[in-house]
Amino acid sequence: MQTVSRLLLRSSAGKQAFSRSISRCKSSGSPWAAYEMAPLDPIIGLNEQYQKDDFPQKVIVGVGAYRDDVGKPYVLPCVREAEQKMMYAHLDMEYSGIAGDPTFVDLALKFGYGEDSDAMKENRIQGVQALSGTGGLRVMGEMLRKHGHKHIYVPNPTWGNHIPIFTNSGLEVKKYSYYDASNSSLAFDNMVKDFKEMPEGSAVLLHACAHNPTGMDPTLEQWKQLSELIKKQKLLPFFDCAYQGFASGNHATDAASIRMFVEDGHTLAMVQSFSKNFGLYGHRIGALSVVGADEDEAKRVVSQMKMVIRPMYSNPPRHGARIVSTVLSDPKLSQDFKDQCAGMAERINTMRIALRSSLEATGTSRPWDHITKQIGMFAFSGLTKEEVTNMRDIHHIYCTMDGRISMAGVTSDNVDYIANAIHDVSK
Ligand code: KET
């Protein structure tokens, strides 16, 4: 009790909450009496609102989860086939090690860094299985804080959850310029300026590809400039790779930034998610890795990751790791994966073209060319908060408050409805 009160009393908000809690607890007798209803999550919370809406034409384009052209969740056929193989293998259900399944980790790292990476061959890349991207980000945040980091830089804007993940890890979240909303483009000059001002040793989060939410990535030339600058400034690059395969349709092409940085000699970190590219959202499967100066250094860092993981969740689940390993260790299933991932990216691109042309056909006065200029899962529409609210209240279309539309939820059937609604709220 003493420890709990000390923690709560650290801040004045904590003090107030604590005294409210004590007085409500005294009056109702329940220790939970003072707990207030927390707000809905800005992304996942949309699903709850959508479920309650009984309008027949309602549309959800909130969370970044792929849907097929009739709006249904999609399980990749290569994943189904891997599960069949696994069923007949009578696998055990033992605990994983703290670092997860080593076969999975090895295949995941080759998937990210490339099989022929020299750093891979020199064993300078080591990693652990992670509870998908989110879990890997949190482990990295905690580890950085434990090892003296006070802050981390993230792009402005970034995936909303980056901020509480790192804040809850005890890091201060600082932002670097990324996007110029006035002309829907990368704010590269300002980005460079901000990087030049970062203190030496700062961790800087980079979206490896298909930046969320803007859909705008640096070009390869710009990545090269960033690589040189990051080295000069002695920063620690930390890649969040959540959409590998969703930008170009090819996972190797989408890893170009990371592979370039490794070739340029950076020591860095990367978190990978298999939620989107393998469609394994609910299996929570990903990897967290580092490139060290040598094998021993990389292994020491991984040993520290394990020190964070063991008291946090002990060890990760088995099923998703086995699915990814089964696919990536089988040449036929690997090829099937490539084709099916390319198919998802292609459907999204077709929908981008359809949404833009449908919008342009409404007689709109706003430009919509950014929709086809952007890549990955999202269209960063430029709709204001008020327009987003009207989309929801008038047209029953659910997207995030920043105007981000998950293109994966756009289908041949709803694209015109969405375009007309966008036009109606923005004209
Ligand atoms: N990084 C980025 C950039 C990202 O967009 C997501 C998920 C994640 C990491 C984590 O995904 P995980 O499933 O933990 O591997 N983004 C989508 C889902 C979410 O918000 O949880 C989204 O933006 O809709």
Short mmCIF file of C-alpha atoms and ligand atoms in Angstrom, two decimals:
data_model
loop_
_atom_site.label_atom_id
_atom_site.label_comp_id
_atom_site.label_asym_id
_atom_site.label_seq_id
_atom_site.Cartn_x
_atom_site.Cartn_y
_atom_site.Cartn_z
CA MET A 1 0.00 0.00 0.00
CA GLN A 2 2.81 2.35 0.88
CA THR A 3 4.46 1.77 -2.50
CA VAL A 4 1.18 2.31 -4.37
CA SER A 5 0.54 5.60 -2.57
CA ARG A 6 4.07 6.80 -3.22
CA LEU A 7 3.60 6.12 -6.93
CA LEU A 8 0.22 7.82 -7.06
CA LEU A 9 1.32 10.81 -5.04
CA ARG A 10 4.21 11.62 -7.37
CA SER A 11 2.14 14.01 -9.48
CA SER A 12 -0.53 16.48 -8.41
CA ALA A 13 -3.03 14.76 -10.75
CA GLY A 14 -2.08 11.55 -9.00
CA LYS A 15 -2.64 13.21 -5.61
CA GLN A 16 -6.09 14.40 -6.63
CA ALA A 17 -7.04 11.02 -8.09
CA PHE A 18 -5.80 9.31 -4.97
CA SER A 19 -7.78 11.53 -2.55
CA ARG A 20 -10.89 11.18 -4.79
CA SER A 21 -10.39 7.46 -4.76
CA ILE A 22 -10.10 7.36 -0.96
CA SER A 23 -13.21 9.50 -0.41
CA ARG A 24 -15.34 7.58 -2.99
CA CYS A 25 -14.04 4.31 -1.64
CA LYS A 26 -15.12 5.36 1.85
CA SER A 27 -18.61 6.28 0.65
CA SER A 28 -19.32 3.30 -1.67
CA GLY A 29 -17.05 0.73 -0.11
CA SER A 30 -15.62 -0.24 -3.50
CA PRO A 31 -11.93 0.25 -4.29
CA TRP A 32 -12.91 0.91 -7.94
CA ALA A 33 -15.41 3.69 -7.19
CA ALA A 34 -13.11 6.53 -8.31
CA TYR A 35 -12.06 4.94 -11.61
CA GLU A 36 -13.29 7.13 -14.42
CA MET A 37 -14.32 5.82 -17.83
CA ALA A 38 -11.28 6.12 -20.09
CA PRO A 39 -11.73 7.52 -23.61
CA LEU A 40 -12.00 5.10 -26.54
CA ASP A 41 -8.77 4.40 -28.40
CA PRO A 42 -8.57 6.81 -31.37
CA ILE A 43 -8.01 3.93 -33.85
CA ILE A 44 -9.26 0.64 -32.39
CA GLY A 45 -12.11 2.44 -30.55
CA LEU A 46 -13.69 3.21 -33.94
CA ASN A 47 -14.60 -0.47 -34.30
CA GLU A 48 -16.75 -0.21 -31.16
CA GLN A 49 -18.58 2.85 -32.47
CA TYR A 50 -19.04 1.21 -35.86
CA GLN A 51 -20.50 -1.96 -34.32
CA LYS A 52 -23.19 0.09 -32.59
CA ASP A 53 -24.21 1.88 -35.80
CA ASP A 54 -27.17 0.15 -37.48
CA PHE A 55 -27.12 2.18 -40.72
CA PRO A 56 -27.04 -0.38 -43.58
CA GLN A 57 -24.44 1.43 -45.72
CA LYS A 58 -22.03 2.14 -42.84
CA VAL A 59 -18.32 1.93 -43.71
CA ILE A 60 -15.29 1.42 -41.51
CA VAL A 61 -11.99 2.72 -42.85
CA GLY A 62 -10.33 3.15 -39.45
CA VAL A 63 -7.89 0.50 -38.33
CA GLY A 64 -5.26 -0.58 -40.84
CA ALA A 65 -6.44 -4.12 -41.47
CA TYR A 66 -6.72 -5.52 -44.97
CA ARG A 67 -10.14 -6.45 -46.35
CA ASP A 68 -10.95 -8.17 -49.63
CA ASP A 69 -13.04 -6.49 -52.31
CA VAL A 70 -16.27 -7.47 -50.56
CA GLY A 71 -15.03 -6.01 -47.28
CA LYS A 72 -14.26 -9.31 -45.55
CA PRO A 73 -11.14 -10.08 -43.48
CA TYR A 74 -8.63 -11.97 -45.61
CA VAL A 75 -6.61 -14.98 -44.51
CA LEU A 76 -3.75 -15.54 -46.93
CA PRO A 77 -4.07 -18.99 -48.58
CA CYS A 78 -0.36 -19.64 -47.80
CA VAL A 79 -1.21 -19.14 -44.11
CA ARG A 80 -4.10 -21.62 -44.34
CA GLU A 81 -1.80 -24.13 -46.01
CA ALA A 82 0.89 -23.63 -43.36
CA GLU A 83 -1.70 -24.28 -40.65
CA GLN A 84 -2.70 -27.54 -42.37
CA LYS A 85 0.93 -28.65 -42.39
CA MET A 86 1.28 -27.68 -38.73
CA MET A 87 -1.80 -29.63 -37.73
CA TYR A 88 -0.35 -32.89 -39.03
CA ALA A 89 3.02 -32.23 -37.39
CA HIS A 90 1.52 -32.76 -33.89
CA LEU A 91 3.54 -29.90 -32.44
CA ASP A 92 3.91 -29.55 -28.70
CA MET A 93 2.56 -26.63 -26.71
CA GLU A 94 5.61 -26.01 -24.52
CA TYR A 95 6.77 -22.55 -23.48
CA SER A 96 8.90 -20.68 -25.97
CA GLY A 97 12.21 -19.37 -24.74
CA ILE A 98 12.18 -15.76 -23.51
CA ALA A 99 13.45 -14.68 -26.94
CA GLY A 100 10.82 -16.79 -28.71
CA ASP A 101 11.26 -19.32 -31.48
CA PRO A 102 14.84 -19.17 -32.84
CA THR A 103 13.88 -20.58 -36.25
CA PHE A 104 11.24 -17.86 -36.60
CA VAL A 105 13.66 -15.14 -35.48
CA ASP A 106 16.26 -16.25 -38.01
CA LEU A 107 13.74 -16.32 -40.87
CA ALA A 108 12.20 -13.00 -39.83
CA LEU A 109 15.59 -11.29 -39.81
CA LYS A 110 16.45 -12.69 -43.24
CA PHE A 111 13.04 -11.46 -44.45
CA GLY A 112 13.84 -7.96 -43.19
CA TYR A 113 17.58 -7.51 -43.72
CA GLY A 114 17.95 -9.82 -46.72
CA GLU A 115 19.47 -13.30 -46.80
CA ASP A 116 22.67 -12.12 -48.42
CA SER A 117 23.30 -9.27 -46.00
CA ASP A 118 26.95 -9.32 -44.89
CA ALA A 119 25.91 -8.25 -41.40
CA MET A 120 23.58 -11.30 -41.25
CA LYS A 121 26.40 -13.58 -42.35
CA GLU A 122 28.72 -12.05 -39.73
CA ASN A 123 26.03 -12.73 -37.04
CA ARG A 124 26.04 -9.02 -36.20
CA ILE A 125 22.23 -9.03 -36.42
CA GLN A 126 20.50 -10.61 -33.46
CA GLY A 127 16.93 -10.39 -32.28
CA VAL A 128 13.97 -11.73 -30.37
CA GLN A 129 10.41 -12.66 -31.24
CA ALA A 130 8.09 -9.82 -30.25
CA LEU A 131 4.40 -9.36 -29.47
CA SER A 132 4.06 -7.94 -32.94
CA GLY A 133 5.14 -4.39 -33.73
CA THR A 134 3.56 -2.83 -30.65
CA GLY A 135 5.23 -5.26 -28.23
CA GLY A 136 8.61 -4.85 -29.91
CA LEU A 137 8.36 -1.06 -29.74
CA ARG A 138 7.55 -1.24 -26.04
CA VAL A 139 10.43 -3.61 -25.23
CA MET A 140 12.80 -1.34 -27.13
CA GLY A 141 11.42 1.74 -25.34
CA GLU A 142 11.95 0.13 -21.94
CA MET A 143 15.42 -1.07 -22.86
CA LEU A 144 16.50 2.34 -24.11
CA ARG A 145 15.21 4.00 -20.94
CA LYS A 146 16.99 1.44 -18.73
CA HIS A 147 20.21 2.19 -20.59
CA GLY A 148 20.18 5.93 -20.14
CA HIS A 149 18.07 7.30 -22.98
CA LYS A 150 15.82 10.15 -21.88
CA HIS A 151 13.95 10.78 -25.11
CA ILE A 152 13.14 9.48 -28.57
CA TYR A 153 12.34 11.40 -31.74
CA VAL A 154 9.33 10.40 -33.83
CA PRO A 155 8.03 11.94 -37.08
CA ASN A 156 5.27 14.53 -36.98
CA PRO A 157 2.76 13.08 -37.61
CA THR A 158 3.27 9.44 -36.69
CA TRP A 159 1.19 6.37 -35.80
CA GLY A 160 -0.79 7.62 -32.78
CA ASN A 161 0.20 4.73 -30.53
CA HIS A 162 3.94 5.50 -30.80
CA ILE A 163 3.46 8.34 -28.35
CA PRO A 164 1.90 6.44 -25.41
CA ILE A 165 4.13 3.41 -26.09
CA PHE A 166 7.28 5.46 -25.58
CA THR A 167 5.83 7.71 -22.87
CA ASN A 168 4.78 4.64 -20.90
CA SER A 169 8.32 3.32 -21.37
CA GLY A 170 9.51 6.40 -19.49
CA LEU A 171 10.89 8.29 -22.50
CA GLU A 172 10.09 11.83 -23.47
CA VAL A 173 8.68 11.85 -27.01
CA LYS A 174 10.05 14.59 -29.25
CA LYS A 175 8.92 15.22 -32.80
CA TYR A 176 10.80 15.94 -36.00
CA SER A 177 9.23 17.59 -39.05
CA TYR A 178 7.97 15.13 -41.62
CA TYR A 179 4.97 16.28 -43.57
CA ASP A 180 3.88 19.46 -45.26
CA ALA A 181 0.08 19.44 -45.18
CA SER A 182 -0.19 22.54 -47.37
CA ASN A 183 0.95 20.61 -50.45
CA SER A 184 0.62 17.01 -49.20
CA SER A 185 4.33 16.26 -49.49
CA LEU A 186 7.35 15.28 -47.44
CA ALA A 187 8.82 18.25 -45.53
CA PHE A 188 12.32 17.01 -46.32
CA ASP A 189 14.26 20.25 -45.80
CA ASN A 190 12.72 20.80 -42.39
CA MET A 191 13.33 17.17 -41.56
CA VAL A 192 17.05 17.56 -42.32
CA LYS A 193 17.13 20.76 -40.27
CA ASP A 194 15.58 18.97 -37.29
CA PHE A 195 17.95 16.01 -37.57
CA LYS A 196 20.89 18.43 -37.47
CA GLU A 197 19.65 19.75 -34.13
CA MET A 198 19.22 16.37 -32.42
CA PRO A 199 21.67 15.77 -29.57
CA GLU A 200 24.30 13.10 -30.21
CA GLY A 201 23.16 9.60 -29.25
CA SER A 202 19.44 10.36 -29.59
CA ALA A 203 17.21 7.51 -30.69
CA VAL A 204 15.19 8.40 -33.77
CA LEU A 205 12.24 6.39 -34.97
CA LEU A 206 11.94 5.98 -38.74
CA HIS A 207 9.07 4.33 -40.60
CA ALA A 208 10.85 1.84 -42.86
CA CYS A 209 8.22 2.15 -45.61
CA ALA A 210 4.61 3.16 -46.19
CA HIS A 211 4.67 5.88 -43.53
CA ASN A 212 1.60 5.81 -41.29
CA PRO A 213 -0.49 7.99 -41.53
CA THR A 214 0.84 10.11 -44.43
CA GLY A 215 1.67 7.45 -47.05
CA MET A 216 4.70 9.57 -48.02
CA ASP A 217 8.18 8.03 -47.85
CA PRO A 218 11.56 9.59 -48.54
CA THR A 219 12.96 8.70 -51.97
CA LEU A 220 16.05 6.47 -52.08
CA GLU A 221 18.22 9.57 -52.61
CA GLN A 222 16.64 11.20 -49.57
CA TRP A 223 17.18 8.04 -47.50
CA LYS A 224 20.84 8.20 -48.53
CA GLN A 225 21.09 11.78 -47.30
CA LEU A 226 19.41 10.81 -44.04
CA SER A 227 21.76 7.86 -43.63
CA GLU A 228 24.79 10.13 -43.98
CA LEU A 229 23.32 12.76 -41.68
CA ILE A 230 22.35 10.23 -39.00
CA LYS A 231 25.87 8.85 -39.06
CA LYS A 232 27.42 12.30 -38.85
CA GLN A 233 25.16 13.27 -35.96
CA LYS A 234 25.82 9.92 -34.22
CA LEU A 235 22.11 9.16 -33.78
CA LEU A 236 20.56 5.75 -33.13
CA PRO A 237 18.18 4.84 -35.98
CA PHE A 238 15.27 2.65 -34.94
CA PHE A 239 13.18 1.37 -37.86
CA ASP A 240 9.52 0.52 -37.42
CA CYS A 241 8.77 -1.90 -40.24
CA ALA A 242 5.04 -2.60 -40.06
CA TYR A 243 4.12 -2.60 -43.76
CA GLN A 244 6.90 -4.53 -45.50
CA GLY A 245 5.34 -5.55 -48.81
CA PHE A 246 2.46 -3.11 -48.64
CA ALA A 247 4.26 -0.17 -50.27
CA SER A 248 5.51 -1.71 -53.51
CA GLY A 249 3.94 -5.16 -53.29
CA ASN A 250 7.41 -6.67 -52.84
CA HIS A 251 8.90 -7.19 -49.39
CA ALA A 252 12.53 -6.90 -50.52
CA THR A 253 11.91 -3.61 -52.34
CA ASP A 254 10.15 -2.25 -49.26
CA ALA A 255 13.17 -3.03 -47.06
CA ALA A 256 15.45 -0.81 -49.18
CA SER A 257 15.87 1.88 -46.51
CA ILE A 258 16.94 -0.58 -43.80
CA ARG A 259 19.19 -2.52 -46.11
CA MET A 260 20.82 0.71 -47.26
CA PHE A 261 21.48 1.80 -43.66
CA VAL A 262 23.02 -1.58 -42.79
CA GLU A 263 25.24 -1.44 -45.87
CA ASP A 264 26.25 2.07 -44.91
CA GLY A 265 27.62 0.61 -41.67
CA HIS A 266 25.01 1.80 -39.16
CA THR A 267 24.46 0.07 -35.86
CA LEU A 268 20.70 0.24 -35.50
CA ALA A 269 17.50 -1.39 -34.31
CA MET A 270 14.40 -2.60 -36.11
CA VAL A 271 10.98 -3.80 -35.11
CA GLN A 272 9.05 -5.94 -37.61
CA SER A 273 5.37 -6.74 -37.63
CA PHE A 274 3.76 -9.64 -39.48
CA SER A 275 0.26 -8.32 -38.77
CA LYS A 276 -0.30 -6.68 -42.13
CA ASN A 277 1.88 -8.44 -44.69
CA PHE A 278 0.99 -11.95 -43.45
CA GLY A 279 -2.47 -10.91 -42.25
CA LEU A 280 -1.69 -12.33 -38.79
CA TYR A 281 -3.18 -9.41 -36.82
CA GLY A 282 -4.57 -11.40 -33.90
CA HIS A 283 -1.56 -13.68 -33.56
CA ARG A 284 0.70 -10.87 -32.33
CA ILE A 285 3.78 -11.91 -34.22
CA GLY A 286 6.81 -9.75 -34.89
CA ALA A 287 10.52 -9.42 -34.22
CA LEU A 288 12.81 -6.92 -32.54
CA SER A 289 16.43 -6.87 -33.60
CA VAL A 290 19.65 -4.93 -33.52
CA VAL A 291 22.64 -4.63 -35.79
CA GLY A 292 25.72 -4.48 -33.59
CA ALA A 293 29.36 -3.64 -34.27
CA ASP A 294 30.08 -7.36 -33.89
CA GLU A 295 28.35 -10.58 -32.89
CA ASP A 296 29.20 -10.27 -29.22
CA GLU A 297 27.79 -6.74 -28.99
CA ALA A 298 24.53 -7.72 -30.71
CA LYS A 299 24.16 -10.72 -28.39
CA ARG A 300 24.71 -8.54 -25.32
CA VAL A 301 21.89 -6.25 -26.44
CA VAL A 302 19.57 -9.21 -26.99
CA SER A 303 20.41 -10.48 -23.47
CA GLN A 304 19.20 -7.08 -22.20
CA MET A 305 15.99 -7.37 -24.23
CA LYS A 306 15.36 -10.67 -22.46
CA MET A 307 15.77 -8.89 -19.12
CA VAL A 308 12.90 -6.59 -20.15
CA ILE A 309 10.72 -9.39 -21.56
CA ARG A 310 10.85 -11.94 -18.74
CA PRO A 311 9.15 -9.80 -16.08
CA MET A 312 6.85 -8.17 -18.68
CA TYR A 313 5.22 -11.23 -20.32
CA SER A 314 7.73 -14.05 -19.77
CA ASN A 315 7.77 -15.39 -23.32
CA PRO A 316 5.81 -14.96 -26.54
CA PRO A 317 3.06 -17.16 -28.06
CA ARG A 318 3.95 -20.00 -30.42
CA HIS A 319 1.32 -20.19 -33.15
CA GLY A 320 2.07 -17.10 -35.24
CA ALA A 321 5.81 -17.80 -35.13
CA ARG A 322 5.19 -21.31 -36.43
CA ILE A 323 2.98 -20.02 -39.25
CA VAL A 324 5.57 -17.51 -40.45
CA SER A 325 8.38 -20.07 -40.13
CA THR A 326 6.41 -22.71 -42.03
CA VAL A 327 5.75 -20.27 -44.89
CA LEU A 328 9.24 -18.78 -45.06
CA SER A 329 11.05 -22.12 -44.87
CA ASP A 330 9.07 -23.63 -47.75
CA PRO A 331 9.98 -22.39 -51.27
CA LYS A 332 6.48 -22.94 -52.67
CA LEU A 333 4.71 -21.27 -49.74
CA SER A 334 7.24 -18.39 -49.83
CA GLN A 335 6.42 -17.82 -53.48
CA ASP A 336 2.69 -18.01 -52.69
CA PHE A 337 3.22 -15.43 -49.95
CA LYS A 338 4.95 -13.07 -52.39
CA ASP A 339 2.09 -13.39 -54.87
CA GLN A 340 -0.62 -12.96 -52.23
CA CYS A 341 1.10 -9.97 -50.63
CA ALA A 342 1.49 -8.38 -54.07
CA GLY A 343 -2.21 -9.06 -54.65
CA MET A 344 -3.19 -7.13 -51.51
CA ALA A 345 -0.98 -4.17 -52.46
CA GLU A 346 -2.44 -4.21 -55.95
CA ARG A 347 -6.04 -4.15 -54.75
CA ILE A 348 -5.24 -1.16 -52.56
CA ASN A 349 -3.66 0.68 -55.49
CA THR A 350 -6.68 -0.05 -57.66
CA MET A 351 -8.86 1.46 -54.92
CA ARG A 352 -6.64 4.56 -54.73
CA ILE A 353 -7.16 5.17 -58.43
CA ALA A 354 -10.90 4.47 -58.10
CA LEU A 355 -11.32 6.78 -55.08
CA ARG A 356 -9.46 9.62 -56.75
CA SER A 357 -11.37 9.35 -60.02
CA SER A 358 -14.67 8.99 -58.22
CA LEU A 359 -13.86 12.12 -56.20
CA GLU A 360 -12.83 14.05 -59.29
CA ALA A 361 -16.11 13.05 -60.92
CA THR A 362 -18.09 14.76 -58.12
CA GLY A 363 -17.16 18.20 -59.44
CA THR A 364 -14.99 18.86 -56.37
CA SER A 365 -12.85 21.99 -56.33
CA ARG A 366 -10.19 20.42 -54.08
CA PRO A 367 -7.19 18.56 -55.50
CA TRP A 368 -7.14 14.81 -54.77
CA ASP A 369 -3.99 13.76 -56.60
CA HIS A 370 -2.27 13.05 -53.26
CA ILE A 371 -4.45 9.94 -52.90
CA THR A 372 -2.60 8.22 -55.73
CA LYS A 373 0.75 9.81 -54.82
CA GLN A 374 0.64 8.22 -51.36
CA ILE A 375 1.59 4.59 -50.80
CA GLY A 376 0.82 1.79 -48.35
CA MET A 377 -2.35 1.14 -46.48
CA PHE A 378 -3.62 4.67 -45.88
CA ALA A 379 -4.83 7.76 -47.66
CA PHE A 380 -4.08 10.88 -45.64
CA SER A 381 -7.06 12.73 -47.00
CA GLY A 382 -6.56 16.21 -45.59
CA LEU A 383 -10.09 16.22 -44.12
CA THR A 384 -10.37 18.40 -41.01
CA LYS A 385 -11.65 17.16 -37.65
CA GLU A 386 -15.01 18.75 -38.34
CA GLU A 387 -15.23 17.10 -41.76
CA VAL A 388 -14.31 13.73 -40.25
CA THR A 389 -17.03 14.18 -37.64
CA ASN A 390 -19.53 14.94 -40.39
CA MET A 391 -18.41 11.87 -42.33
CA ARG A 392 -19.33 9.85 -39.25
CA ASP A 393 -22.48 11.66 -38.15
CA ILE A 394 -24.03 12.27 -41.55
CA HIS A 395 -22.66 9.44 -43.71
CA HIS A 396 -21.79 6.70 -41.16
CA ILE A 397 -18.22 6.46 -42.49
CA TYR A 398 -15.64 5.90 -39.77
CA CYS A 399 -12.05 7.15 -40.27
CA THR A 400 -9.57 8.50 -37.72
CA MET A 401 -9.80 12.14 -36.57
CA ASP A 402 -6.63 13.09 -38.48
CA GLY A 403 -8.49 12.34 -41.75
CA ARG A 404 -6.67 9.05 -42.34
CA ILE A 405 -8.63 6.59 -44.47
CA SER A 406 -7.63 2.93 -44.46
CA MET A 407 -7.58 2.16 -48.18
CA ALA A 408 -7.75 -1.52 -47.23
CA GLY A 409 -11.39 -0.97 -46.24
CA VAL A 410 -12.34 0.66 -49.56
CA THR A 411 -14.08 -1.73 -51.99
CA SER A 412 -15.57 -1.61 -55.48
CA ASP A 413 -18.99 -1.42 -53.81
CA ASN A 414 -18.36 1.41 -51.32
CA VAL A 415 -15.86 3.59 -53.19
CA ASP A 416 -18.46 5.86 -54.80
CA TYR A 417 -20.37 6.18 -51.54
CA ILE A 418 -17.14 7.23 -49.77
CA ALA A 419 -16.19 9.67 -52.56
CA ASN A 420 -19.62 11.33 -52.51
CA ALA A 421 -19.49 11.63 -48.73
CA ILE A 422 -16.01 13.19 -48.83
CA HIS A 423 -17.23 15.65 -51.42
CA ASP A 424 -20.35 16.45 -49.41
CA VAL A 425 -18.42 17.26 -46.19
CA SER A 426 -15.61 19.14 -47.93
CA LYS A 427 -17.40 21.19 -50.62
N1 KET B 1 3.88 0.45 -36.34
C1 KET B 1 3.08 1.14 -37.16
C2 KET B 1 3.66 2.24 -37.97
C3 KET B 1 1.73 0.80 -37.25
O1 KET B 1 0.98 1.48 -38.10
C4 KET B 1 1.21 -0.24 -36.47
C5 KET B 1 -0.21 -0.58 -36.51
C6 KET B 1 2.10 -0.94 -35.63
C7 KET B 1 3.43 -0.56 -35.59
C8 KET B 1 1.69 -2.06 -34.75
O2 KET B 1 1.00 -3.10 -35.30
P1 KET B 1 1.04 -4.54 -34.62
O3 KET B 1 -0.22 -5.17 -34.99
O4 KET B 1 1.26 -4.37 -33.16
O5 KET B 1 2.23 -5.22 -35.25
N2 KET B 1 -1.09 0.18 -36.99
C9 KET B 1 -2.52 -0.09 -37.22
C10 KET B 1 -3.21 -0.87 -36.16
C11 KET B 1 -3.20 -0.27 -34.78
O6 KET B 1 -3.42 0.93 -34.60
O7 KET B 1 -2.95 -1.06 -33.83
C12 KET B 1 -3.22 1.22 -37.55
O8 KET B 1 -2.58 2.29 -37.56
O9 KET B 1 -4.42 1.19 -37.85
#
